[in-house]
Amino acid sequence: MLRAIETACCSGVLSDLRARNIPARFAKYIRLAKDTNSGAIGAAAHIAMMFLICMILLIAFFSPAQAQAEQNGKNLIFTAVDEDLLQQADFFDQALERAGLVYTEKPLNNYVEEVGKSVLPSGAPPEKVQWRFRILRDPLANAFALPNGSIYVTCGLLARLENESQLAALLAHESAHVLERHMYLQNRSVRKKVFTINLLEIALVWSPAFSSIGRSISLLANSAQMLVVASVFGYSRELEKEADIHAVKKLLDSHYDPGEMAGLFRLLQNDYEAEVIVTFYQDHPKLQDRIKYTNRIVAETSNAAVPPDTLAAQRLRFLATSENVVRHTIDLEFVNRRFRTALALSQKLVGYSPTSENLTYLADSYRLLGARPVEPTGSELSARGIRKSMERKTRLTPAEEEHWYLTQPIGAKMWEENQSNAEEQYHRALEADDKNARAHLGLGLIFAVARRPELAIAEYKKCRESDSPLNSLVSQTCAWQMEQATQAAH
Amino acid sequence: MTTRIKLRSHLWKLLAGILLCAQAGYAGPYLHPKLKSREKVVRRVFILRPRMEFQKQGMKGAESMFKEADECGAALHTIVSGALQENGLDVLAGIPAAQNGTSEEDASYAVADVESLYDRIEPLLNKKPQDVRNGRFSLGGDVAILDLQSASDAFIIIRGYGIKLTKGKQAYAWIVPTANPWPSMFVSITFVDSRTGEVLFFTSLKKIGNPVEADRLLAKRIQKALADFPFQASRK
């Protein structure tokens, strides 16, 4: 009886398919399904499964009503998922503080908060938002906003900025993410899509037609997780554009230069370390596109330009207030072995404030650059070069990496040049202040490596006699280096 | 895939799980030549705050577990500290940098910077821990910022990573042949010379089971992992 039903179903299905002129490969799949021990019922189940998959995909990805509702973040109704995300954000704030990653310098913190508040909308903050502007001890140029109102700007990005308008543009952009509830929307979208993919995988594994078709769709489901994330990046691209437009409009309404929004994007394009690989899916719109559309908005809006005096005063205030954080960032670049970036920041620092301390940072940057060229070479900047550089970091210790640079064709020459530049800058620093302990230490290290122990010992002695406190790292390092140099001399 | 093949794949998964549980012990330990030859003797240590990263994987994606990570870190600190003190090492309370006049902020920055130095070599350590025996790994002399008064001989870095699965995700992992259904935790313990930054001792261990629980079994494994440290020299 069952066999009769099976045969009837199968022949009915097949003749129906032929009548509808289904493409040949689909008919081949049906034959495959028939050939497995699933038989005719397997073929029908297969078609039903494909239909179910298409419906799930349509609902998950292309529901217009849902997309429309989610576009409007301002009318967001909080769910348990959103509360959970908010709690995660609070924990993240505390974790960053405990890990010593939040930079505290009262004048700078007050300044950033003042600029941030000037680009916020007037009135009370939105529900479940408490505005906090914080600086993160991270040398990478980045900024992000948490849904609870915490806006973080890294030291690395602050050190690269050139004026107050760029800082205002950045903070306006990040505050837009909080105001429009972008993080909640993105979180919901990702969760829905990951869940859908997981469901698809389960359905496919136990599908009676899980032969070659099921396997290929399963592979798609496995790789589609990445595509899902990528499509979320596409969603994120729209959100970034929304935030950019909000920021430009905010700048136009304020006493800042809106053209500096494009200036900010140009800064993000600088890559001193050749470590950015441009992938097909990016989290932010291409920087060139961002420059174009923000410039277009500025050009289309006829506003009175900000007086040059005001802009000049803002710039000076910004540079004066951010000098300490630039030095702090250079120290972080040293710790993270990003010496080219350290050099670029030091050059910028000395450009507007050539004090003894800043000249020492420039000298340290040259010294620690070792055998590296000052700027990445053409081959280093290629995608292959960048990958090779990342591979070296995963294979070689810092000491081995230094040795690798020294063994390159231009290694020895670059080493000589960099050490010579470092020595010159140390002398300049000591001309400005000969009690500069760090400069004496740096000079001593150069002489020690150049196998001139007497000169090295002389510099270490001056370091110990200078104004550095005895319990500082500089003094302790001096003492230890003197010990080593004395042993080497004997 | 036929039903027989699917069932067979789950049998392999079960077998793999049993093998994993059997292997879930510790790797190493690996000693620096100076430590082995007693050229360097460690008597006083301090422990940096353990850094634990746990992830809860569910059907709707992954989430961090900050609170559980903190609790587990505190428990691990107690276990390691207890194991070292039982064997005669002097474990200093807190970080010396925070006690000798340095501001709390500067001390926390110093710890964060030393953790960054360790981040650079951590992948290499986990990939080729046997190279500790060649004295290959060092964080550099800048670690001295943590203890400028030389109150200690070494400091200890504890790192942990764990994955916890929700019930839904565990069920999913059992159904889908290619997914891993076993929650796990990986812990590494590294001793670093307080003055020179050289990695003196490294051991790691893996636990299959609830990753956020620092239970008695984990405590025993840690004691076993630290058993080969040259405690006898430190007692002299």
PDB file of N, CA and C in Angstrom, chain A residues 84 88 91-92 95 98-100 102-104 137 191 194-195 198 201-202 205-207 210-211 215 222 328 332 335 337 393-398 400-401 471-473 476 480 483, chain B residues 1-3 6 10 49 58-61 63-64 66-67 70 100 105 108-109 112-113 116-117 120-121 124 127 136-137 141-142 144-145 148-149 169 172 175-178 195-196:
ATOM      1  N   ASP A  84      19.809  43.334  28.401  1.00  0.00           N
ATOM      2  CA  ASP A  84      21.009  42.517  28.567  1.00  0.00           C
ATOM      3  C   ASP A  84      22.213  43.221  27.937  1.00  0.00           C
ATOM      4  N   GLN A  88      25.672  44.537  29.680  1.00  0.00           N
ATOM      5  CA  GLN A  88      27.002  44.205  29.152  1.00  0.00           C
ATOM      6  C   GLN A  88      27.835  45.486  28.982  1.00  0.00           C
ATOM      7  N   PHE A  91      29.096  46.600  32.364  1.00  0.00           N
ATOM      8  CA  PHE A  91      30.208  45.727  32.779  1.00  0.00           C
ATOM      9  C   PHE A  91      31.485  46.088  32.028  1.00  0.00           C
ATOM     10  N   PHE A  92      31.322  46.387  30.749  1.00  0.00           N
ATOM     11  CA  PHE A  92      32.469  46.718  29.901  1.00  0.00           C
ATOM     12  C   PHE A  92      33.151  47.988  30.398  1.00  0.00           C
ATOM     13  N   ALA A  95      35.084  47.022  33.434  1.00  0.00           N
ATOM     14  CA  ALA A  95      36.234  46.176  33.092  1.00  0.00           C
ATOM     15  C   ALA A  95      37.381  47.029  32.535  1.00  0.00           C
ATOM     16  N   ARG A  98      39.058  48.828  35.469  1.00  0.00           N
ATOM     17  CA  ARG A  98      39.859  47.925  36.313  1.00  0.00           C
ATOM     18  C   ARG A  98      41.137  47.503  35.620  1.00  0.00           C
ATOM     19  N   ALA A  99      41.071  47.394  34.299  1.00  0.00           N
ATOM     20  CA  ALA A  99      42.248  46.941  33.549  1.00  0.00           C
ATOM     21  C   ALA A  99      43.261  48.056  33.328  1.00  0.00           C
ATOM     22  N   GLY A 100      43.012  49.239  33.884  1.00  0.00           N
ATOM     23  CA  GLY A 100      43.964  50.343  33.729  1.00  0.00           C
ATOM     24  C   GLY A 100      43.991  50.904  32.321  1.00  0.00           C
ATOM     25  N   VAL A 102      41.688  53.197  31.103  1.00  0.00           N
ATOM     26  CA  VAL A 102      41.032  54.508  30.966  1.00  0.00           C
ATOM     27  C   VAL A 102      42.036  55.582  31.382  1.00  0.00           C
ATOM     28  N   TYR A 103      42.297  56.496  30.486  1.00  0.00           N
ATOM     29  CA  TYR A 103      43.300  57.555  30.720  1.00  0.00           C
ATOM     30  C   TYR A 103      42.659  58.684  31.508  1.00  0.00           C
ATOM     31  N   THR A 104      43.341  59.061  32.610  1.00  0.00           N
ATOM     32  CA  THR A 104      42.783  60.120  33.458  1.00  0.00           C
ATOM     33  C   THR A 104      43.761  61.273  33.533  1.00  0.00           C
ATOM     34  N   ARG A 137      43.267  54.158  26.797  1.00  0.00           N
ATOM     35  CA  ARG A 137      44.711  54.009  26.623  1.00  0.00           C
ATOM     36  C   ARG A 137      44.991  52.952  25.559  1.00  0.00           C
ATOM     37  N   ARG A 191      21.598  38.927  15.981  1.00  0.00           N
ATOM     38  CA  ARG A 191      21.051  37.783  16.715  1.00  0.00           C
ATOM     39  C   ARG A 191      20.034  37.031  15.861  1.00  0.00           C
ATOM     40  N   VAL A 194      21.958  35.127  12.982  1.00  0.00           N
ATOM     41  CA  VAL A 194      22.738  33.976  13.455  1.00  0.00           C
ATOM     42  C   VAL A 194      21.792  32.841  13.833  1.00  0.00           C
ATOM     43  N   PHE A 195      20.685  33.179  14.473  1.00  0.00           N
ATOM     44  CA  PHE A 195      19.699  32.178  14.873  1.00  0.00           C
ATOM     45  C   PHE A 195      19.133  31.481  13.637  1.00  0.00           C
ATOM     46  N   ASN A 198      21.626  29.041  12.228  1.00  0.00           N
ATOM     47  CA  ASN A 198      21.733  27.845  13.056  1.00  0.00           C
ATOM     48  C   ASN A 198      20.548  26.916  12.818  1.00  0.00           C
ATOM     49  N   GLU A 201      20.880  25.089   9.547  1.00  0.00           N
ATOM     50  CA  GLU A 201      21.864  23.999   9.628  1.00  0.00           C
ATOM     51  C   GLU A 201      21.230  22.759  10.227  1.00  0.00           C
ATOM     52  N   ILE A 202      20.484  22.939  11.311  1.00  0.00           N
ATOM     53  CA  ILE A 202      19.857  21.787  11.976  1.00  0.00           C
ATOM     54  C   ILE A 202      18.881  21.126  11.005  1.00  0.00           C
ATOM     55  N   VAL A 205      20.683  19.092   8.311  1.00  0.00           N
ATOM     56  CA  VAL A 205      21.402  17.877   8.702  1.00  0.00           C
ATOM     57  C   VAL A 205      20.465  16.680   8.678  1.00  0.00           C
ATOM     58  N   TRP A 206      19.262  16.874   9.182  1.00  0.00           N
ATOM     59  CA  TRP A 206      18.336  15.753   9.295  1.00  0.00           C
ATOM     60  C   TRP A 206      17.344  15.687   8.151  1.00  0.00           C
ATOM     61  N   SER A 207      17.607  16.467   7.104  1.00  0.00           N
ATOM     62  CA  SER A 207      16.743  16.377   5.928  1.00  0.00           C
ATOM     63  C   SER A 207      16.920  15.016   5.280  1.00  0.00           C
ATOM     64  N   PHE A 210      19.410  14.823   2.489  1.00  0.00           N
ATOM     65  CA  PHE A 210      20.701  15.435   2.793  1.00  0.00           C
ATOM     66  C   PHE A 210      21.819  14.646   2.127  1.00  0.00           C
ATOM     67  N   SER A 211      21.828  14.708   0.850  1.00  0.00           N
ATOM     68  CA  SER A 211      22.925  14.112   0.103  1.00  0.00           C
ATOM     69  C   SER A 211      23.750  15.263  -0.438  1.00  0.00           C
ATOM     70  N   ARG A 215      24.348  18.949   1.584  1.00  0.00           N
ATOM     71  CA  ARG A 215      25.712  19.259   1.995  1.00  0.00           C
ATOM     72  C   ARG A 215      26.129  20.620   1.465  1.00  0.00           C
ATOM     73  N   ASN A 222      27.196  27.293   6.637  1.00  0.00           N
ATOM     74  CA  ASN A 222      28.398  27.506   7.443  1.00  0.00           C
ATOM     75  C   ASN A 222      29.150  28.746   6.981  1.00  0.00           C
ATOM     76  N   HIS A 328      51.948  60.509  26.057  1.00  0.00           N
ATOM     77  CA  HIS A 328      51.485  59.227  26.600  1.00  0.00           C
ATOM     78  C   HIS A 328      51.262  58.217  25.466  1.00  0.00           C
ATOM     79  N   LEU A 332      52.889  54.536  24.617  1.00  0.00           N
ATOM     80  CA  LEU A 332      52.102  53.337  24.301  1.00  0.00           C
ATOM     81  C   LEU A 332      52.552  52.728  22.972  1.00  0.00           C
ATOM     82  N   VAL A 335      55.532  50.664  23.677  1.00  0.00           N
ATOM     83  CA  VAL A 335      55.179  49.388  24.323  1.00  0.00           C
ATOM     84  C   VAL A 335      54.626  48.406  23.285  1.00  0.00           C
ATOM     85  N   ARG A 337      55.273  48.445  20.131  1.00  0.00           N
ATOM     86  CA  ARG A 337      56.243  48.260  19.048  1.00  0.00           C
ATOM     87  C   ARG A 337      55.752  48.846  17.715  1.00  0.00           C
ATOM     88  N   LYS A 393      54.997  38.645  13.059  1.00  0.00           N
ATOM     89  CA  LYS A 393      54.621  38.941  14.447  1.00  0.00           C
ATOM     90  C   LYS A 393      54.143  37.672  15.166  1.00  0.00           C
ATOM     91  N   THR A 394      53.571  36.726  14.430  1.00  0.00           N
ATOM     92  CA  THR A 394      53.098  35.507  15.081  1.00  0.00           C
ATOM     93  C   THR A 394      54.187  34.441  15.160  1.00  0.00           C
ATOM     94  N   ARG A 395      55.304  34.669  14.451  1.00  0.00           N
ATOM     95  CA  ARG A 395      56.361  33.653  14.459  1.00  0.00           C
ATOM     96  C   ARG A 395      57.581  34.073  15.262  1.00  0.00           C
ATOM     97  N   LEU A 396      57.865  35.386  15.291  1.00  0.00           N
ATOM     98  CA  LEU A 396      59.116  35.867  15.864  1.00  0.00           C
ATOM     99  C   LEU A 396      58.878  36.648  17.147  1.00  0.00           C
ATOM    100  N   THR A 397      59.807  36.503  18.086  1.00  0.00           N
ATOM    101  CA  THR A 397      59.761  37.334  19.287  1.00  0.00           C
ATOM    102  C   THR A 397      60.223  38.742  18.883  1.00  0.00           C
ATOM    103  N   PRO A 398      60.020  39.750  19.746  1.00  0.00           N
ATOM    104  CA  PRO A 398      60.470  41.104  19.406  1.00  0.00           C
ATOM    105  C   PRO A 398      61.963  41.156  19.064  1.00  0.00           C
ATOM    106  N   GLU A 400      63.857  38.761  17.888  1.00  0.00           N
ATOM    107  CA  GLU A 400      64.060  38.082  16.590  1.00  0.00           C
ATOM    108  C   GLU A 400      63.593  38.962  15.452  1.00  0.00           C
ATOM    109  N   GLU A 401      62.526  39.733  15.685  1.00  0.00           N
ATOM    110  CA  GLU A 401      62.001  40.623  14.641  1.00  0.00           C
ATOM    111  C   GLU A 401      63.019  41.740  14.359  1.00  0.00           C
ATOM    112  N   ASN A 471      63.626  56.542  42.431  1.00  0.00           N
ATOM    113  CA  ASN A 471      62.784  55.359  42.306  1.00  0.00           C
ATOM    114  C   ASN A 471      62.004  55.359  40.990  1.00  0.00           C
ATOM    115  N   SER A 472      62.557  56.020  39.978  1.00  0.00           N
ATOM    116  CA  SER A 472      61.865  56.009  38.681  1.00  0.00           C
ATOM    117  C   SER A 472      62.493  54.945  37.789  1.00  0.00           C
ATOM    118  N   LEU A 473      61.769  54.577  36.756  1.00  0.00           N
ATOM    119  CA  LEU A 473      62.260  53.558  35.836  1.00  0.00           C
ATOM    120  C   LEU A 473      63.530  54.034  35.148  1.00  0.00           C
ATOM    121  N   GLN A 476      66.490  53.560  37.587  1.00  0.00           N
ATOM    122  CA  GLN A 476      66.781  52.139  37.785  1.00  0.00           C
ATOM    123  C   GLN A 476      67.427  51.544  36.536  1.00  0.00           C
ATOM    124  N   TRP A 480      71.212  49.876  36.159  1.00  0.00           N
ATOM    125  CA  TRP A 480      71.419  48.534  35.624  1.00  0.00           C
ATOM    126  C   TRP A 480      72.296  48.557  34.390  1.00  0.00           C
ATOM    127  N   GLU A 483      75.889  49.078  35.251  1.00  0.00           N
ATOM    128  CA  GLU A 483      76.458  47.808  35.719  1.00  0.00           C
ATOM    129  C   GLU A 483      76.927  46.978  34.529  1.00  0.00           C
TER     130      GLU A 483
ATOM    131  N   MET B   1      23.879  12.455   3.433  1.00  0.00           N
ATOM    132  CA  MET B   1      24.493  11.600   4.472  1.00  0.00           C
ATOM    133  C   MET B   1      23.440  10.650   5.020  1.00  0.00           C
ATOM    134  N   THR B   2      23.754   9.363   5.067  1.00  0.00           N
ATOM    135  CA  THR B   2      22.735   8.428   5.543  1.00  0.00           C
ATOM    136  C   THR B   2      22.675   8.475   7.063  1.00  0.00           C
ATOM    137  N   THR B   3      21.617   7.870   7.579  1.00  0.00           N
ATOM    138  CA  THR B   3      21.421   7.859   9.031  1.00  0.00           C
ATOM    139  C   THR B   3      22.579   7.143   9.713  1.00  0.00           C
ATOM    140  N   LYS B   6      25.509   9.457   9.899  1.00  0.00           N
ATOM    141  CA  LYS B   6      25.304  10.519  10.901  1.00  0.00           C
ATOM    142  C   LYS B   6      25.543   9.971  12.302  1.00  0.00           C
ATOM    143  N   HIS B  10      28.463  10.889  15.235  1.00  0.00           N
ATOM    144  CA  HIS B  10      28.233  11.240  16.643  1.00  0.00           C
ATOM    145  C   HIS B  10      28.987  10.300  17.562  1.00  0.00           C
ATOM    146  N   ARG B  49      46.771  40.474  38.576  1.00  0.00           N
ATOM    147  CA  ARG B  49      45.355  40.103  38.536  1.00  0.00           C
ATOM    148  C   ARG B  49      45.095  39.187  37.333  1.00  0.00           C
ATOM    149  N   GLY B  58      25.533  30.937  22.290  1.00  0.00           N
ATOM    150  CA  GLY B  58      24.147  30.499  22.214  1.00  0.00           C
ATOM    151  C   GLY B  58      23.696  30.421  20.773  1.00  0.00           C
ATOM    152  N   MET B  59      22.462  30.102  20.590  1.00  0.00           N
ATOM    153  CA  MET B  59      21.920  29.965  19.237  1.00  0.00           C
ATOM    154  C   MET B  59      21.827  31.318  18.527  1.00  0.00           C
ATOM    155  N   LYS B  60      21.824  32.402  19.322  1.00  0.00           N
ATOM    156  CA  LYS B  60      21.701  33.729  18.713  1.00  0.00           C
ATOM    157  C   LYS B  60      23.023  34.491  18.754  1.00  0.00           C
ATOM    158  N   GLY B  61      24.102  33.767  18.863  1.00  0.00           N
ATOM    159  CA  GLY B  61      25.405  34.424  18.849  1.00  0.00           C
ATOM    160  C   GLY B  61      26.120  34.269  20.182  1.00  0.00           C
ATOM    161  N   GLU B  63      28.159  35.877  23.706  1.00  0.00           N
ATOM    162  CA  GLU B  63      28.148  36.998  24.652  1.00  0.00           C
ATOM    163  C   GLU B  63      29.330  36.856  25.589  1.00  0.00           C
ATOM    164  N   SER B  64      29.829  37.973  26.074  1.00  0.00           N
ATOM    165  CA  SER B  64      30.910  37.907  27.066  1.00  0.00           C
ATOM    166  C   SER B  64      30.306  37.631  28.435  1.00  0.00           C
ATOM    167  N   PHE B  66      31.496  38.822  31.807  1.00  0.00           N
ATOM    168  CA  PHE B  66      32.442  39.622  32.590  1.00  0.00           C
ATOM    169  C   PHE B  66      32.432  39.229  34.065  1.00  0.00           C
ATOM    170  N   LYS B  67      31.214  39.121  34.609  1.00  0.00           N
ATOM    171  CA  LYS B  67      31.093  38.877  36.058  1.00  0.00           C
ATOM    172  C   LYS B  67      31.714  37.525  36.413  1.00  0.00           C
ATOM    173  N   ASP B  70      35.495  37.600  36.300  1.00  0.00           N
ATOM    174  CA  ASP B  70      36.097  38.215  37.487  1.00  0.00           C
ATOM    175  C   ASP B  70      36.136  37.242  38.651  1.00  0.00           C
ATOM    176  N   ASN B 100      54.803  51.615  46.752  1.00  0.00           N
ATOM    177  CA  ASN B 100      56.015  52.386  47.063  1.00  0.00           C
ATOM    178  C   ASN B 100      55.887  53.828  46.580  1.00  0.00           C
ATOM    179  N   GLU B 105      46.788  55.243  39.839  1.00  0.00           N
ATOM    180  CA  GLU B 105      46.622  55.337  38.387  1.00  0.00           C
ATOM    181  C   GLU B 105      47.873  54.874  37.666  1.00  0.00           C
ATOM    182  N   SER B 108      48.288  51.194  37.877  1.00  0.00           N
ATOM    183  CA  SER B 108      47.391  50.428  36.990  1.00  0.00           C
ATOM    184  C   SER B 108      47.853  50.562  35.539  1.00  0.00           C
ATOM    185  N   TYR B 109      48.388  51.731  35.175  1.00  0.00           N
ATOM    186  CA  TYR B 109      48.920  51.886  33.816  1.00  0.00           C
ATOM    187  C   TYR B 109      50.108  50.940  33.618  1.00  0.00           C
ATOM    188  N   ALA B 112      48.914  47.465  33.082  1.00  0.00           N
ATOM    189  CA  ALA B 112      48.322  47.337  31.737  1.00  0.00           C
ATOM    190  C   ALA B 112      49.417  47.260  30.673  1.00  0.00           C
ATOM    191  N   ASP B 113      50.476  48.047  30.845  1.00  0.00           N
ATOM    192  CA  ASP B 113      51.559  48.041  29.854  1.00  0.00           C
ATOM    193  C   ASP B 113      52.312  46.719  29.868  1.00  0.00           C
ATOM    194  N   SER B 116      50.387  44.222  28.101  1.00  0.00           N
ATOM    195  CA  SER B 116      50.537  44.396  26.636  1.00  0.00           C
ATOM    196  C   SER B 116      51.809  43.729  26.147  1.00  0.00           C
ATOM    197  N   LEU B 117      52.880  43.846  26.930  1.00  0.00           N
ATOM    198  CA  LEU B 117      54.145  43.203  26.544  1.00  0.00           C
ATOM    199  C   LEU B 117      53.949  41.687  26.491  1.00  0.00           C
ATOM    200  N   ARG B 120      52.099  40.338  23.408  1.00  0.00           N
ATOM    201  CA  ARG B 120      52.905  40.205  22.177  1.00  0.00           C
ATOM    202  C   ARG B 120      53.489  38.807  22.045  1.00  0.00           C
ATOM    203  N   ILE B 121      53.919  38.217  23.173  1.00  0.00           N
ATOM    204  CA  ILE B 121      54.575  36.913  23.073  1.00  0.00           C
ATOM    205  C   ILE B 121      53.656  35.739  23.425  1.00  0.00           C
ATOM    206  N   LEU B 124      53.095  33.112  20.771  1.00  0.00           N
ATOM    207  CA  LEU B 124      54.317  32.326  20.535  1.00  0.00           C
ATOM    208  C   LEU B 124      54.520  31.312  21.660  1.00  0.00           C
ATOM    209  N   LYS B 127      52.172  28.494  21.231  1.00  0.00           N
ATOM    210  CA  LYS B 127      52.483  27.702  20.036  1.00  0.00           C
ATOM    211  C   LYS B 127      53.713  26.824  20.263  1.00  0.00           C
ATOM    212  N   ARG B 136      64.109  31.578  25.146  1.00  0.00           N
ATOM    213  CA  ARG B 136      63.749  32.381  23.967  1.00  0.00           C
ATOM    214  C   ARG B 136      62.861  33.590  24.289  1.00  0.00           C
ATOM    215  N   PHE B 137      62.062  33.466  25.333  1.00  0.00           N
ATOM    216  CA  PHE B 137      61.016  34.481  25.522  1.00  0.00           C
ATOM    217  C   PHE B 137      61.357  35.489  26.617  1.00  0.00           C
ATOM    218  N   GLY B 141      63.237  44.579  29.719  1.00  0.00           N
ATOM    219  CA  GLY B 141      63.574  45.180  31.003  1.00  0.00           C
ATOM    220  C   GLY B 141      62.556  46.176  31.532  1.00  0.00           C
ATOM    221  N   ASP B 142      61.627  46.616  30.689  1.00  0.00           N
ATOM    222  CA  ASP B 142      60.625  47.592  31.139  1.00  0.00           C
ATOM    223  C   ASP B 142      59.688  47.036  32.205  1.00  0.00           C
ATOM    224  N   ALA B 144      60.490  46.088  34.932  1.00  0.00           N
ATOM    225  CA  ALA B 144      61.003  46.531  36.234  1.00  0.00           C
ATOM    226  C   ALA B 144      60.150  47.645  36.830  1.00  0.00           C
ATOM    227  N   ILE B 145      59.343  48.305  35.988  1.00  0.00           N
ATOM    228  CA  ILE B 145      58.452  49.371  36.474  1.00  0.00           C
ATOM    229  C   ILE B 145      57.499  48.842  37.548  1.00  0.00           C
ATOM    230  N   LEU B 148      60.262  48.516  41.325  1.00  0.00           N
ATOM    231  CA  LEU B 148      61.515  49.262  41.223  1.00  0.00           C
ATOM    232  C   LEU B 148      62.398  49.065  42.449  1.00  0.00           C
ATOM    233  N   GLN B 149      61.792  48.656  43.561  1.00  0.00           N
ATOM    234  CA  GLN B 149      62.562  48.454  44.795  1.00  0.00           C
ATOM    235  C   GLN B 149      63.139  47.048  44.875  1.00  0.00           C
ATOM    236  N   LYS B 169      22.492  25.608  22.398  1.00  0.00           N
ATOM    237  CA  LYS B 169      23.685  25.469  21.560  1.00  0.00           C
ATOM    238  C   LYS B 169      24.307  24.088  21.725  1.00  0.00           C
ATOM    239  N   TYR B 172      22.266  21.831  19.679  1.00  0.00           N
ATOM    240  CA  TYR B 172      22.640  22.097  18.277  1.00  0.00           C
ATOM    241  C   TYR B 172      23.951  21.389  17.949  1.00  0.00           C
ATOM    242  N   ILE B 175      23.581  17.803  17.364  1.00  0.00           N
ATOM    243  CA  ILE B 175      22.850  17.466  16.130  1.00  0.00           C
ATOM    244  C   ILE B 175      23.727  17.669  14.901  1.00  0.00           C
ATOM    245  N   VAL B 176      24.457  18.757  14.880  1.00  0.00           N
ATOM    246  CA  VAL B 176      25.270  19.080  13.696  1.00  0.00           C
ATOM    247  C   VAL B 176      26.637  18.445  13.856  1.00  0.00           C
ATOM    248  N   PRO B 177      27.013  17.582  12.918  1.00  0.00           N
ATOM    249  CA  PRO B 177      28.256  16.813  13.100  1.00  0.00           C
ATOM    250  C   PRO B 177      29.515  17.666  13.257  1.00  0.00           C
ATOM    251  N   THR B 178      29.544  18.836  12.586  1.00  0.00           N
ATOM    252  CA  THR B 178      30.806  19.597  12.580  1.00  0.00           C
ATOM    253  C   THR B 178      30.970  20.513  13.797  1.00  0.00           C
ATOM    254  N   ARG B 195      63.125  41.628  37.065  1.00  0.00           N
ATOM    255  CA  ARG B 195      64.137  42.622  36.674  1.00  0.00           C
ATOM    256  C   ARG B 195      64.363  42.599  35.168  1.00  0.00           C
ATOM    257  N   THR B 196      64.574  41.402  34.619  1.00  0.00           N
ATOM    258  CA  THR B 196      64.964  41.317  33.204  1.00  0.00           C
ATOM    259  C   THR B 196      63.787  41.037  32.267  1.00  0.00           C
TER     260      THR B 196
END
